[in-house]
Tab-separated table of C-alpha atoms in Angstrom:
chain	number	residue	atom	x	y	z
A	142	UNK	CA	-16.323	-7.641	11.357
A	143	UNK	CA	-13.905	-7.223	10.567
A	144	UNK	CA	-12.116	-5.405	8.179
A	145	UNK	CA	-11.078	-1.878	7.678
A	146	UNK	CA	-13.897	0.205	6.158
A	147	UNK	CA	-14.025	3.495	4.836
A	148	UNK	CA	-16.919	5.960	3.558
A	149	UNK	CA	-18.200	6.692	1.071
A	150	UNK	CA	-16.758	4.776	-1.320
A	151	UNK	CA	-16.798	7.268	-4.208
A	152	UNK	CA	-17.306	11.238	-3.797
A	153	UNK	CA	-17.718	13.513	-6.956
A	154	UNK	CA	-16.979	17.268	-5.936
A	155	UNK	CA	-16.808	20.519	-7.385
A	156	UNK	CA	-13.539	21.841	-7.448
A	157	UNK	CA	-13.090	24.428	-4.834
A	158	UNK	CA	-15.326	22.377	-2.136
A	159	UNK	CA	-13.986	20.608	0.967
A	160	UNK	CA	-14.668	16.968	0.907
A	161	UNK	CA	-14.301	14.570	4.362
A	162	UNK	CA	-12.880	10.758	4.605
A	163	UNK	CA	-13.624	8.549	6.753
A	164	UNK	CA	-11.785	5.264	8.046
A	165	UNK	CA	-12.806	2.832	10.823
A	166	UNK	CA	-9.828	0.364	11.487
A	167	UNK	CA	-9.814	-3.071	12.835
A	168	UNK	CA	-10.847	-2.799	16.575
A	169	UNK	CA	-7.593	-3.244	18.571
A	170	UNK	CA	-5.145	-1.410	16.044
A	171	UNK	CA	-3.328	0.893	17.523
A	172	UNK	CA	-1.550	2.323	14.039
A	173	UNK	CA	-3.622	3.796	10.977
A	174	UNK	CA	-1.995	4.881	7.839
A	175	UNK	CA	-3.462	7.085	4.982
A	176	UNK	CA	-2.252	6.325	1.480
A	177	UNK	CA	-3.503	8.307	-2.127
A	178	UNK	CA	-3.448	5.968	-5.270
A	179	UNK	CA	-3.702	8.334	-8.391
A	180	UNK	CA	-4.897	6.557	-11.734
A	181	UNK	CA	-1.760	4.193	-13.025
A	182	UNK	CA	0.599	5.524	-9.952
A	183	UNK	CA	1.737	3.480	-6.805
A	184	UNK	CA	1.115	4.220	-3.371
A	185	UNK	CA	1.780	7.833	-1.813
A	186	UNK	CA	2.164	7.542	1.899
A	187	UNK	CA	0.051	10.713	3.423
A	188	UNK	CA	0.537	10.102	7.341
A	189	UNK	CA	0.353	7.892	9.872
A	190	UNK	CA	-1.163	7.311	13.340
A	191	UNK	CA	-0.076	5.408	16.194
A	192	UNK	CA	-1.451	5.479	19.841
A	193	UNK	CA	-1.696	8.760	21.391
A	194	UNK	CA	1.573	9.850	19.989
A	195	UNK	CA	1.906	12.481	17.843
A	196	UNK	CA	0.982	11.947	13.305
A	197	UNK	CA	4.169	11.334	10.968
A	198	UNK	CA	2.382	13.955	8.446
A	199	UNK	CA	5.366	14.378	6.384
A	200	UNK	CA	3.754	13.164	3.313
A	201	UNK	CA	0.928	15.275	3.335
A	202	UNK	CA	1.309	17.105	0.044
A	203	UNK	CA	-0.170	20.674	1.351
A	204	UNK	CA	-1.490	22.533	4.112
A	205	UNK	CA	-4.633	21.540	2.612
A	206	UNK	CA	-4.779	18.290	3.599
A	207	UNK	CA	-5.482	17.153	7.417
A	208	UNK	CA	-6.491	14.504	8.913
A	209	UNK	CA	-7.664	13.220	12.978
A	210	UNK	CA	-8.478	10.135	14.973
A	211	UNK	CA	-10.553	10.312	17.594
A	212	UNK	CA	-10.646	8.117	20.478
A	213	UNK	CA	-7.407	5.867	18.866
A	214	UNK	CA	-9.877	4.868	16.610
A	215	UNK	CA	-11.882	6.613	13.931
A	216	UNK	CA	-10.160	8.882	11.692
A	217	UNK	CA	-11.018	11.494	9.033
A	218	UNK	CA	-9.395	12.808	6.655
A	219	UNK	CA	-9.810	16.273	5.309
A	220	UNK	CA	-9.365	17.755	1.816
A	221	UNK	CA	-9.834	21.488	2.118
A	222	UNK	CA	-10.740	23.769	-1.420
A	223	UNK	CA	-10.757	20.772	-3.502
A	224	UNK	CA	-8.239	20.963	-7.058
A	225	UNK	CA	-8.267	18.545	-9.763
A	226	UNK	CA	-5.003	17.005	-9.153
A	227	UNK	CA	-6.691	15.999	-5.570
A	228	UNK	CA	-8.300	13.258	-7.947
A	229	UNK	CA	-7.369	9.769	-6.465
A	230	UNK	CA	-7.998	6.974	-4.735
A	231	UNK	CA	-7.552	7.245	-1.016
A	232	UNK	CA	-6.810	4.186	1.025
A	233	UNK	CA	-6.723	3.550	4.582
A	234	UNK	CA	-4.770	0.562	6.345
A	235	UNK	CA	-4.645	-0.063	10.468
A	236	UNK	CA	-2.395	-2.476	11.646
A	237	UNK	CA	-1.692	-3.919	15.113
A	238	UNK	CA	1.450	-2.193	16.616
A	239	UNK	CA	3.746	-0.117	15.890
A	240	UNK	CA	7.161	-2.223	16.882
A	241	UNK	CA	6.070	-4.776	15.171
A	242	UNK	CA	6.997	-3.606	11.887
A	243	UNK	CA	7.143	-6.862	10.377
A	244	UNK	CA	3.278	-7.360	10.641
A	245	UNK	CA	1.314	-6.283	7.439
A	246	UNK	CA	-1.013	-3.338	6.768
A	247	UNK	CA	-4.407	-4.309	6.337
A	248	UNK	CA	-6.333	-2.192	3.911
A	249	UNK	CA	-10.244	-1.001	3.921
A	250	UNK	CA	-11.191	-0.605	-0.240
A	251	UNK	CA	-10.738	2.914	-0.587
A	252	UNK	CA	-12.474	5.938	-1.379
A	253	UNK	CA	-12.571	7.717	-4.897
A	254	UNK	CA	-12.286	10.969	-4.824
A	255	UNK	CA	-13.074	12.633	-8.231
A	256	UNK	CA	-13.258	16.702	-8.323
A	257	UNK	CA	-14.806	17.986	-11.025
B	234	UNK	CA	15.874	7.439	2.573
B	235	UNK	CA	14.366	4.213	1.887
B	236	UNK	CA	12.753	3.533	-1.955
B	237	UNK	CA	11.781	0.285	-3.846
B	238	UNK	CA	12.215	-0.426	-7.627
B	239	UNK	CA	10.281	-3.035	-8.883
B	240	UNK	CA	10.123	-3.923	-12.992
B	241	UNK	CA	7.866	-1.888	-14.701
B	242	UNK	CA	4.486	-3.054	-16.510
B	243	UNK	CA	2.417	-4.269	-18.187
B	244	UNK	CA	3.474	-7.667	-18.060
B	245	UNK	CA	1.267	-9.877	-20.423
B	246	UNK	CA	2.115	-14.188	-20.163
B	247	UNK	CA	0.278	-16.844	-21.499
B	248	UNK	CA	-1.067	-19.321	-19.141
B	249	UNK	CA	1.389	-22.052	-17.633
B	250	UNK	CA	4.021	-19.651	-17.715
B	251	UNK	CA	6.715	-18.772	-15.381
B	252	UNK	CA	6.980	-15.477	-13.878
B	253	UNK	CA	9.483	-13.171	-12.464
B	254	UNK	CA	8.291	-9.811	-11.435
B	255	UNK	CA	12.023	-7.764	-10.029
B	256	UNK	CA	12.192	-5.655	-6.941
B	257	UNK	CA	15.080	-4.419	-5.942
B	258	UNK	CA	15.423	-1.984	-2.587
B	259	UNK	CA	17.216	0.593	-0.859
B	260	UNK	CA	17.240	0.742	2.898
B	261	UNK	CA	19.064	1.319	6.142
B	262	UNK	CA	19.176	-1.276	8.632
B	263	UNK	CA	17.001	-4.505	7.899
B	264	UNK	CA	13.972	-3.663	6.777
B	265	UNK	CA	10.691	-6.357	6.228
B	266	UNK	CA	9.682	-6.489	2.952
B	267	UNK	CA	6.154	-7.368	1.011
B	268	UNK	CA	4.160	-8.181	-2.296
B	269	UNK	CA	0.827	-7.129	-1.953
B	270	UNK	CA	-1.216	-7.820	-4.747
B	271	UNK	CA	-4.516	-5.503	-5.885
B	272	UNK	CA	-6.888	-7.751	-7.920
B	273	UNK	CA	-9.500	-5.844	-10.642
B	274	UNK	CA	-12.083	-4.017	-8.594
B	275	UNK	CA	-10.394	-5.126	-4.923
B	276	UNK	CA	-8.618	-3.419	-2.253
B	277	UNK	CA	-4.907	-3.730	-1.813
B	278	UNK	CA	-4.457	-7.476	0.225
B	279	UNK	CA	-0.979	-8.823	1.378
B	280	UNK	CA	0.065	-11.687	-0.741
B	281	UNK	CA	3.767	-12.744	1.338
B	282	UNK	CA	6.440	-11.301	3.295
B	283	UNK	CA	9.814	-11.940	4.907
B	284	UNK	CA	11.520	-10.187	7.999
B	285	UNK	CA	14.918	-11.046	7.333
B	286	UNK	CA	18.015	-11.928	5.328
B	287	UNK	CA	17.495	-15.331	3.768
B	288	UNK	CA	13.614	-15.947	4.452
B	289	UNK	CA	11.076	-17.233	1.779
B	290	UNK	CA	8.003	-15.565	1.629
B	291	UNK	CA	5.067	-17.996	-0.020
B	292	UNK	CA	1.289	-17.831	-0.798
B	293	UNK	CA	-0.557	-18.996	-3.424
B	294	UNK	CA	2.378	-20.307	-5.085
B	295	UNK	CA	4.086	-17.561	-4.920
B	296	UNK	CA	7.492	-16.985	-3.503
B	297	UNK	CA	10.216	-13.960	-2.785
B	298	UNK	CA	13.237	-14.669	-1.156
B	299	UNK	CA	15.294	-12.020	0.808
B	300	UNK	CA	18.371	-11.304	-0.662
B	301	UNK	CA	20.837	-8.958	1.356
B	302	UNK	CA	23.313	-8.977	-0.566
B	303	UNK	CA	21.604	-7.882	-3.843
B	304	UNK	CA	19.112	-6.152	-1.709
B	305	UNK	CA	16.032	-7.692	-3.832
B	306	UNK	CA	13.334	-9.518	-3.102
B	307	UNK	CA	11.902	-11.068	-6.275
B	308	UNK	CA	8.631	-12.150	-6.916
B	309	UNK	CA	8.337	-15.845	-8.856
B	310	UNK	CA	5.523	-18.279	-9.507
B	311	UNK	CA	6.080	-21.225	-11.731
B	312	UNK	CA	3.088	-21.423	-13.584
B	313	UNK	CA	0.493	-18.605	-13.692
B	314	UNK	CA	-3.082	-19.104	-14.410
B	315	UNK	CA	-5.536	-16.301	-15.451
B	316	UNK	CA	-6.651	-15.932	-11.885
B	317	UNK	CA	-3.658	-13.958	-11.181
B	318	UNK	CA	-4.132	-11.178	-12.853
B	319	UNK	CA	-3.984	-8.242	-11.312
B	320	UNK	CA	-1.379	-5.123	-10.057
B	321	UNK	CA	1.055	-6.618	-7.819
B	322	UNK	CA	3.568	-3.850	-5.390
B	323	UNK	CA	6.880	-4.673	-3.772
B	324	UNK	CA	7.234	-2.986	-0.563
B	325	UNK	CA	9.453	-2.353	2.453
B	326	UNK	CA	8.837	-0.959	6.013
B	327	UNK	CA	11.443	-0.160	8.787
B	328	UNK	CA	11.430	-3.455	11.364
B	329	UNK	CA	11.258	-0.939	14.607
B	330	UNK	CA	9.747	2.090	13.434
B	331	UNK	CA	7.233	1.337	10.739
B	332	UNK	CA	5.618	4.502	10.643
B	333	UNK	CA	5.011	3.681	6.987
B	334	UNK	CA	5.264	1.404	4.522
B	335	UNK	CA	7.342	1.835	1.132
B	336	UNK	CA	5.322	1.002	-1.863
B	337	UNK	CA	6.930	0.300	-5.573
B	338	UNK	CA	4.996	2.155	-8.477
B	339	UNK	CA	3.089	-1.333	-9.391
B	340	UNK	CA	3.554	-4.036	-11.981
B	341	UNK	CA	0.030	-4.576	-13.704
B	342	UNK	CA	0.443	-8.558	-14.691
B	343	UNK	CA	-2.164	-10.029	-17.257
B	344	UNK	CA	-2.441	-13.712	-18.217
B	345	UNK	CA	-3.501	-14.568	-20.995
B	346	UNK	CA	-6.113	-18.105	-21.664
């Protein structure tokens, strides 16, 4: 298959806790993007990987958030010490290359993240 | 740095109507720009796009055309059907370095029977 995927799909957490996201692209992308959706807000961009070059984590909004890929291919985000506001919708998109900007962003369905 | 506006929600039509959903950007250089649509309980799916000055993005009967010169790139459909509701985003990303994309906040639409 095909598409993006990520797991789980929802996660309930106590606040305080560190919680882990995962995100398998589409086989072949080379660039993956993390996104946050908060209830009734647009997209936040949270960082971006492409090839073996080094993450565009300026949108991460603390030190603690991180994420990795391994192998170019799997990646994980990480929300450390959970806080309420960390409440959200995370997406994850891949898309082919990176000089092709004028290709889309293809999006798995997201994982909800509610801490409690 | 680069930022989309798009019109703000909810928008609520009856069916058969025509809509116009605004999105207006800033940007340096010539960036691509995108509707993607989110439908009720779906992940985020690309509904057109357009590279450059002057293109027509269509899909669905939809269509945005690329306007340079008032730097917008509106979304239209002549006659909605209740199908179509859903949260639709106006977006932009850099044509040679699209580390990211640039998402509007959202326009939820809602059609009504």
């Amino acid at each position: 298959g095909a598409g993006v995927s990520q797991s789980p799909s929802n996660k309930v957490t106590e606040k305080g806790k560190d919680v882990e996201l995962r995100c398998d692209p589409i086989s072949g992308h080379t660039a993956l993007y993390w996104y946050r959706q908060s209830l009734g807000q647009g997209l936040e961009f949270l960082i971006y990987f492409q090839g073996n070059s080094a993450p565009d984590k300026s949108g991460l909004p603390s030190d603690r958030f991180s994420a990795e890929r391994t192998g170019g291919s799997v990646s994980t985000l990480t929300i450390q010490r959970t806080q309420q506001e960390d409440s959200a919708v995370y997406l994850c998109a891949s898309s082919p290359d990176r000089l092709a900007g004028g290709r889309e962003q293809f999006f798995g369905p997201g994982t909800r993240l509610t801490v409690l | 740095g680069n930022s989309v506006t798009q019109m703000e929600g909810p928008v609520t039509l009856s069916e058969e109507a025509f809509l116009t959903i605004n999105c207006t950007y800033t940007a340096t250089g010539y960036p691509s720009l995108f509707w993607y649509v989110q439908y009720p309980g779906e992940g985020l799916q690309l509904l057109l796009k357009a590279t450059k000055a002057d293109d027509k993005g269509s899909n669905k009967g939809f269509e945005a055309t690329y306007r340079k010169e008032t730097t917008s790139f509106h979304l239209e459909k002549g006659s909605v059907q209740v199908s179509d509701s859903a949260v639709y985003f106006c977006a932009l990303s850099d044509r040679v370095y699209a580390s990211k994309i640039i998402f509007g906040s959202g326009t939820r639409l809602s059609i009504r029977p």
